[in-house]
Each structure stands twice: as structure tokens, then as C-alpha cells.
């Protein structure tokens, strides 16, 4: 069964460093998302992406964040200068349409020291 | 701010019993509703989706939607210890695009 994959599973970085989280969405899906979950808190929407453009972003998704689909399969989330409060699980998701089920990848645990 | 509310639990049920999980949402324009299961340290896994008022059954799971009351529920019949997890209610805020708004989740514990 097709699934969303994410790499790395765990990323440790120093405050102020740039990180890139990678995702391979399900191949026939057109809509891509990033969510994050701080330990013990809700899953929070960051950004949605369609047709090589951001379609919606949350207040969390400030100038330090960017997304890109560099080729036909990968979808990346870049954090330019990480902060301690960026430590969280980051989930990539994809869906066929806007109302259809979003399928989540296994997540990347980001630890900022 | 659009909200999705769930009782945090834990909800404890004996093995074989029915577990009932509830969720309310604030945005009347919401069109799509999802129940995800999340084990500790893992990603959300889809259990059920529901789009129309009424009941939708899939195996041991039944989702119920009442848009007038802005209420979604999930029933788990014949609960198993492996059902012990956090159950997340998620609502697609169609009016504002396709982001999912999640509740905080209900912890379910099934005792054998």
C-alpha cells in the first residue's frame, strides 16, 4: 500500500542552524502538507502546498520556514535558523483532493539544542 | 479561532466493551471530519472519515456526525487492548482551505 515517507526520522541540531526535513508524498496525490506536534500538545497545521505554490499557511509558518518541491517526488520543509521552540515532531501529509483524507508520514523528530 | 474540542480522558473500558469518543467543533462551514489514532511517538493513522450526517460503519468502528449540533463521535465495539491509544478528531475547515484542525485527543485505555 502506498505510504508517505519522511527522512530523517530524528534530527538533532544546534540553535541557529538550518535544517531541511524531507518527505516523499504518495505518488498520485496532489496536495501536500506539513504539520507539527510539540510533545504533549495538539497536532498543528503549518502549511499546505498545491501546484508548486503555498495554498495556505498558519501563523507559525513565518519567514524562517519555507517549503519546496524540488523534483517530481520530494517535498521539503526548511527552517532557516532554528530556535529551541522549534523542537517537535514534524509530520508530512498528502491527499488527492482538498476534502479527501490526508495520509501522514511517520514524522521527523527535531531536537534543537 | 476555530476550535475542535475533545475530552482528554483517559477513558478506561474493559476488553470487549464499547468505547465512545466524542468531539465538538466550532466552524459550521466544516465539511469533512476524520478520526485518527495515534500511538505514543507515532504519526496519526486514519481510522474513519465522515462527510454526511448520520452513521458510517467500518468493521468495529462507527462514526456519527450531527452537523446541526456540530458533533462527531466514534464508537469502538468489542474493544481490544491494542485499541489503547490517543484518538484524534480532525476537521477540515473547507471555508479557509484544506487544513485540518485537530482536537487535543482522547486517551483510550482498554483493560484486559
mmCIF file of C-alpha atoms in Angstrom:
data_model
loop_
_atom_site.group_PDB
_atom_site.id
_atom_site.type_symbol
_atom_site.label_atom_id
_atom_site.label_comp_id
_atom_site.label_asym_id
_atom_site.label_seq_id
_atom_site.Cartn_x
_atom_site.Cartn_y
_atom_site.Cartn_z
ATOM 1 C CA UNK A 1 0.000 0.000 0.000
ATOM 2 C CA UNK A 2 1.408 3.429 -0.915
ATOM 3 C CA UNK A 3 2.607 5.499 2.010
ATOM 4 C CA UNK A 4 4.172 8.821 2.822
ATOM 5 C CA UNK A 5 7.841 8.553 3.781
ATOM 6 C CA UNK A 6 9.963 11.041 5.712
ATOM 7 C CA UNK A 7 13.682 11.441 6.347
ATOM 8 C CA UNK A 8 15.442 11.666 8.672
ATOM 9 C CA UNK A 9 13.492 10.037 11.478
ATOM 10 C CA UNK A 10 15.401 12.090 14.031
ATOM 11 C CA UNK A 11 17.368 15.298 13.546
ATOM 12 C CA UNK A 12 19.430 16.969 16.245
ATOM 13 C CA UNK A 13 20.703 20.470 15.558
ATOM 14 C CA UNK A 14 22.156 23.469 17.303
ATOM 15 C CA UNK A 15 20.109 26.611 17.769
ATOM 16 C CA UNK A 16 20.548 28.956 14.803
ATOM 17 C CA UNK A 17 21.363 26.196 12.331
ATOM 18 C CA UNK A 18 19.374 25.452 9.197
ATOM 19 C CA UNK A 19 17.562 22.154 8.839
ATOM 20 C CA UNK A 20 15.797 20.541 5.912
ATOM 21 C CA UNK A 21 13.172 17.902 6.510
ATOM 22 C CA UNK A 22 12.310 15.679 3.593
ATOM 23 C CA UNK A 23 9.132 13.934 2.564
ATOM 24 C CA UNK A 24 8.035 11.757 -0.325
ATOM 25 C CA UNK A 25 4.241 12.034 -0.657
ATOM 26 C CA UNK A 26 2.038 9.310 -2.107
ATOM 27 C CA UNK A 27 2.691 9.338 -5.846
ATOM 28 C CA UNK A 28 -0.767 10.242 -7.223
ATOM 29 C CA UNK A 29 -1.527 12.829 -4.547
ATOM 30 C CA UNK A 30 -1.654 16.487 -5.493
ATOM 31 C CA UNK A 31 -1.873 18.254 -2.126
ATOM 32 C CA UNK A 32 0.945 18.286 0.375
ATOM 33 C CA UNK A 33 1.080 19.462 3.967
ATOM 34 C CA UNK A 34 3.346 19.952 6.923
ATOM 35 C CA UNK A 35 2.107 19.709 10.497
ATOM 36 C CA UNK A 36 3.993 19.758 13.742
ATOM 37 C CA UNK A 37 3.325 18.379 17.204
ATOM 38 C CA UNK A 38 5.173 19.685 20.227
ATOM 39 C CA UNK A 39 5.475 16.989 22.876
ATOM 40 C CA UNK A 40 2.197 16.614 24.750
ATOM 41 C CA UNK A 41 0.362 19.132 22.567
ATOM 42 C CA UNK A 42 -2.036 19.145 19.627
ATOM 43 C CA UNK A 43 -1.102 18.448 16.047
ATOM 44 C CA UNK A 44 -0.833 21.896 14.438
ATOM 45 C CA UNK A 45 -1.117 22.837 10.778
ATOM 46 C CA UNK A 46 1.877 24.637 9.281
ATOM 47 C CA UNK A 47 1.385 24.852 5.523
ATOM 48 C CA UNK A 48 -0.390 23.366 2.540
ATOM 49 C CA UNK A 49 1.064 23.203 -0.973
ATOM 50 C CA UNK A 50 -0.560 22.636 -4.334
ATOM 51 C CA UNK A 51 0.569 23.140 -7.912
ATOM 52 C CA UNK A 52 4.002 24.330 -6.763
ATOM 53 C CA UNK A 53 2.571 27.066 -4.604
ATOM 54 C CA UNK A 54 1.689 27.554 -0.966
ATOM 55 C CA UNK A 55 -2.107 27.464 -0.767
ATOM 56 C CA UNK A 56 -2.386 28.228 2.919
ATOM 57 C CA UNK A 57 -0.076 28.793 5.878
ATOM 58 C CA UNK A 58 -0.544 29.248 9.594
ATOM 59 C CA UNK A 59 0.775 31.964 11.881
ATOM 60 C CA UNK A 60 3.506 29.542 12.944
ATOM 61 C CA UNK A 61 4.842 29.420 9.384
ATOM 62 C CA UNK A 62 6.827 32.651 9.482
ATOM 63 C CA UNK A 63 9.770 33.847 7.368
ATOM 64 C CA UNK A 64 12.038 31.255 8.970
ATOM 65 C CA UNK A 65 10.098 28.479 7.262
ATOM 66 C CA UNK A 66 9.940 27.584 3.592
ATOM 67 C CA UNK A 67 8.708 24.674 1.537
ATOM 68 C CA UNK A 68 9.768 23.383 -1.824
ATOM 69 C CA UNK A 69 9.045 20.579 -4.247
ATOM 70 C CA UNK A 70 12.478 20.342 -5.851
ATOM 71 C CA UNK A 71 11.583 17.442 -8.141
ATOM 72 C CA UNK A 72 8.638 15.218 -9.002
ATOM 73 C CA UNK A 73 8.742 13.228 -5.803
ATOM 74 C CA UNK A 74 10.244 15.142 -2.872
ATOM 75 C CA UNK A 75 8.608 17.802 -0.710
ATOM 76 C CA UNK A 76 10.816 19.630 1.767
ATOM 77 C CA UNK A 77 10.429 21.868 4.793
ATOM 78 C CA UNK A 78 13.331 24.186 5.570
ATOM 79 C CA UNK A 79 13.814 26.017 8.834
ATOM 80 C CA UNK A 80 16.448 28.696 8.262
ATOM 81 C CA UNK A 81 17.570 29.470 11.793
ATOM 82 C CA UNK A 82 16.240 27.003 14.314
ATOM 83 C CA UNK A 83 15.041 28.015 17.760
ATOM 84 C CA UNK A 84 14.643 25.936 20.888
ATOM 85 C CA UNK A 85 10.861 26.152 20.489
ATOM 86 C CA UNK A 86 11.070 24.504 17.050
ATOM 87 C CA UNK A 87 11.739 21.201 18.810
ATOM 88 C CA UNK A 88 8.791 18.992 17.844
ATOM 89 C CA UNK A 89 7.636 16.112 15.672
ATOM 90 C CA UNK A 90 7.122 17.286 12.112
ATOM 91 C CA UNK A 91 4.644 15.344 10.020
ATOM 92 C CA UNK A 92 4.282 15.478 6.279
ATOM 93 C CA UNK A 93 0.912 14.531 4.801
ATOM 94 C CA UNK A 94 -0.609 14.258 1.354
ATOM 95 C CA UNK A 95 -4.066 13.948 -0.150
ATOM 96 C CA UNK A 96 -5.699 13.528 -3.531
ATOM 97 C CA UNK A 97 -8.059 16.452 -3.087
ATOM 98 C CA UNK A 98 -8.793 19.211 -0.607
ATOM 99 C CA UNK A 99 -11.534 17.293 1.197
ATOM 100 C CA UNK A 100 -10.118 13.804 0.903
ATOM 101 C CA UNK A 101 -8.218 12.006 3.640
ATOM 102 C CA UNK A 102 -4.772 13.308 4.469
ATOM 103 C CA UNK A 103 -2.298 10.475 4.949
ATOM 104 C CA UNK A 104 0.536 11.142 7.336
ATOM 105 C CA UNK A 105 4.161 10.109 7.176
ATOM 106 C CA UNK A 106 5.974 8.635 10.198
ATOM 107 C CA UNK A 107 7.374 12.008 11.209
ATOM 108 C CA UNK A 108 10.747 13.592 11.872
ATOM 109 C CA UNK A 109 11.625 14.312 15.464
ATOM 110 C CA UNK A 110 13.529 17.609 15.509
ATOM 111 C CA UNK A 111 15.567 18.397 18.593
ATOM 112 C CA UNK A 112 17.102 21.856 18.826
ATOM 113 C CA UNK A 113 19.850 22.216 21.447
ATOM 114 C CA UNK B 1 -10.165 30.903 16.293
ATOM 115 C CA UNK B 2 -11.768 27.708 15.071
ATOM 116 C CA UNK B 3 -11.738 25.007 17.726
ATOM 117 C CA UNK B 4 -12.113 21.261 17.946
ATOM 118 C CA UNK B 5 -12.810 20.025 21.456
ATOM 119 C CA UNK B 6 -12.354 16.560 22.894
ATOM 120 C CA UNK B 7 -12.418 15.153 26.385
ATOM 121 C CA UNK B 8 -8.789 14.374 27.152
ATOM 122 C CA UNK B 9 -9.616 11.269 29.206
ATOM 123 C CA UNK B 10 -8.257 8.817 29.931
ATOM 124 C CA UNK B 11 -11.304 6.771 29.021
ATOM 125 C CA UNK B 12 -10.943 3.311 30.512
ATOM 126 C CA UNK B 13 -13.055 0.422 29.248
ATOM 127 C CA UNK B 14 -12.809 -3.333 29.802
ATOM 128 C CA UNK B 15 -11.865 -5.592 26.924
ATOM 129 C CA UNK B 16 -14.901 -6.414 24.791
ATOM 130 C CA UNK B 17 -16.830 -3.304 25.799
ATOM 131 C CA UNK B 18 -17.933 -0.382 23.622
ATOM 132 C CA UNK B 19 -15.779 2.743 23.765
ATOM 133 C CA UNK B 20 -17.492 6.030 22.921
ATOM 134 C CA UNK B 21 -15.391 9.026 21.937
ATOM 135 C CA UNK B 22 -16.836 12.466 21.367
ATOM 136 C CA UNK B 23 -15.804 15.651 19.588
ATOM 137 C CA UNK B 24 -17.372 19.061 19.037
ATOM 138 C CA UNK B 25 -16.286 21.688 16.548
ATOM 139 C CA UNK B 26 -16.943 25.393 16.257
ATOM 140 C CA UNK B 27 -16.893 26.080 12.500
ATOM 141 C CA UNK B 28 -20.336 25.497 10.955
ATOM 142 C CA UNK B 29 -18.777 25.582 7.490
ATOM 143 C CA UNK B 30 -16.726 22.443 8.111
ATOM 144 C CA UNK B 31 -17.298 19.746 5.526
ATOM 145 C CA UNK B 32 -15.020 16.804 6.289
ATOM 146 C CA UNK B 33 -14.424 15.022 9.544
ATOM 147 C CA UNK B 34 -11.807 12.467 10.445
ATOM 148 C CA UNK B 35 -10.847 10.225 13.300
ATOM 149 C CA UNK B 36 -7.173 9.361 13.595
ATOM 150 C CA UNK B 37 -5.494 7.029 16.039
ATOM 151 C CA UNK B 38 -2.080 7.961 17.409
ATOM 152 C CA UNK B 39 0.164 5.660 19.388
ATOM 153 C CA UNK B 40 2.780 7.295 21.573
ATOM 154 C CA UNK B 41 5.638 8.690 19.480
ATOM 155 C CA UNK B 42 3.955 7.723 16.203
ATOM 156 C CA UNK B 43 2.104 9.586 13.491
ATOM 157 C CA UNK B 44 -1.687 9.903 13.162
ATOM 158 C CA UNK B 45 -3.253 6.908 11.428
ATOM 159 C CA UNK B 46 -6.664 7.253 9.786
ATOM 160 C CA UNK B 47 -9.490 5.297 11.393
ATOM 161 C CA UNK B 48 -12.583 6.799 9.760
ATOM 162 C CA UNK B 49 -13.698 9.692 7.621
ATOM 163 C CA UNK B 50 -17.253 11.019 7.506
ATOM 164 C CA UNK B 51 -18.779 13.734 5.365
ATOM 165 C CA UNK B 52 -22.582 13.436 5.752
ATOM 166 C CA UNK B 53 -24.937 13.473 8.701
ATOM 167 C CA UNK B 54 -25.656 10.069 10.161
ATOM 168 C CA UNK B 55 -23.672 6.949 10.863
ATOM 169 C CA UNK B 56 -20.842 5.315 8.966
ATOM 170 C CA UNK B 57 -19.659 1.858 9.920
ATOM 171 C CA UNK B 58 -16.352 0.152 9.153
ATOM 172 C CA UNK B 59 -15.745 -3.108 10.956
ATOM 173 C CA UNK B 60 -15.716 -2.470 14.693
ATOM 174 C CA UNK B 61 -15.780 1.302 14.209
ATOM 175 C CA UNK B 62 -18.791 3.562 13.730
ATOM 176 C CA UNK B 63 -18.511 7.290 13.167
ATOM 177 C CA UNK B 64 -21.517 9.511 13.798
ATOM 178 C CA UNK B 65 -21.927 13.060 12.527
ATOM 179 C CA UNK B 66 -24.513 15.660 13.515
ATOM 180 C CA UNK B 67 -23.794 18.929 11.732
ATOM 181 C CA UNK B 68 -26.707 20.755 13.390
ATOM 182 C CA UNK B 69 -25.205 20.036 16.806
ATOM 183 C CA UNK B 70 -21.622 20.328 15.477
ATOM 184 C CA UNK B 71 -20.829 16.963 16.983
ATOM 185 C CA UNK B 72 -18.830 13.957 15.799
ATOM 186 C CA UNK B 73 -18.405 10.699 17.647
ATOM 187 C CA UNK B 74 -16.578 7.414 17.266
ATOM 188 C CA UNK B 75 -17.798 4.131 18.680
ATOM 189 C CA UNK B 76 -15.415 1.204 19.003
ATOM 190 C CA UNK B 77 -17.173 -2.115 19.535
ATOM 191 C CA UNK B 78 -15.518 -5.159 21.106
ATOM 192 C CA UNK B 79 -12.619 -3.008 22.322
ATOM 193 C CA UNK B 80 -9.220 -4.709 22.355
ATOM 194 C CA UNK B 81 -6.082 -3.848 24.349
ATOM 195 C CA UNK B 82 -4.465 -2.958 21.001
ATOM 196 C CA UNK B 83 -7.039 -0.163 20.658
ATOM 197 C CA UNK B 84 -5.342 1.618 23.566
ATOM 198 C CA UNK B 85 -4.090 4.865 22.019
ATOM 199 C CA UNK B 86 -4.928 8.538 21.683
ATOM 200 C CA UNK B 87 -7.833 9.218 19.327
ATOM 201 C CA UNK B 88 -7.666 12.491 17.447
ATOM 202 C CA UNK B 89 -10.692 14.211 15.965
ATOM 203 C CA UNK B 90 -9.806 16.368 12.953
ATOM 204 C CA UNK B 91 -11.963 18.764 10.995
ATOM 205 C CA UNK B 92 -11.288 20.101 7.523
ATOM 206 C CA UNK B 93 -12.004 23.827 7.534
ATOM 207 C CA UNK B 94 -13.213 23.946 3.967
ATOM 208 C CA UNK B 95 -14.077 27.613 4.172
ATOM 209 C CA UNK B 96 -10.431 28.513 4.705
ATOM 210 C CA UNK B 97 -8.846 25.873 2.531
ATOM 211 C CA UNK B 98 -7.827 22.343 3.233
ATOM 212 C CA UNK B 99 -6.012 22.421 6.540
ATOM 213 C CA UNK B 100 -7.015 20.006 9.263
ATOM 214 C CA UNK B 101 -7.742 21.365 12.719
ATOM 215 C CA UNK B 102 -7.099 18.741 15.361
ATOM 216 C CA UNK B 103 -8.512 18.277 18.798
ATOM 217 C CA UNK B 104 -6.155 17.517 21.648
ATOM 218 C CA UNK B 105 -7.185 13.855 21.568
ATOM 219 C CA UNK B 106 -8.809 11.406 23.940
ATOM 220 C CA UNK B 107 -6.632 8.776 25.583
ATOM 221 C CA UNK B 108 -8.327 5.373 25.469
ATOM 222 C CA UNK B 109 -7.215 2.529 27.720
ATOM 223 C CA UNK B 110 -8.653 -0.913 27.168
ATOM 224 C CA UNK B 111 -8.065 -3.192 30.140
ATOM 225 C CA UNK B 112 -7.741 -6.935 29.609
#
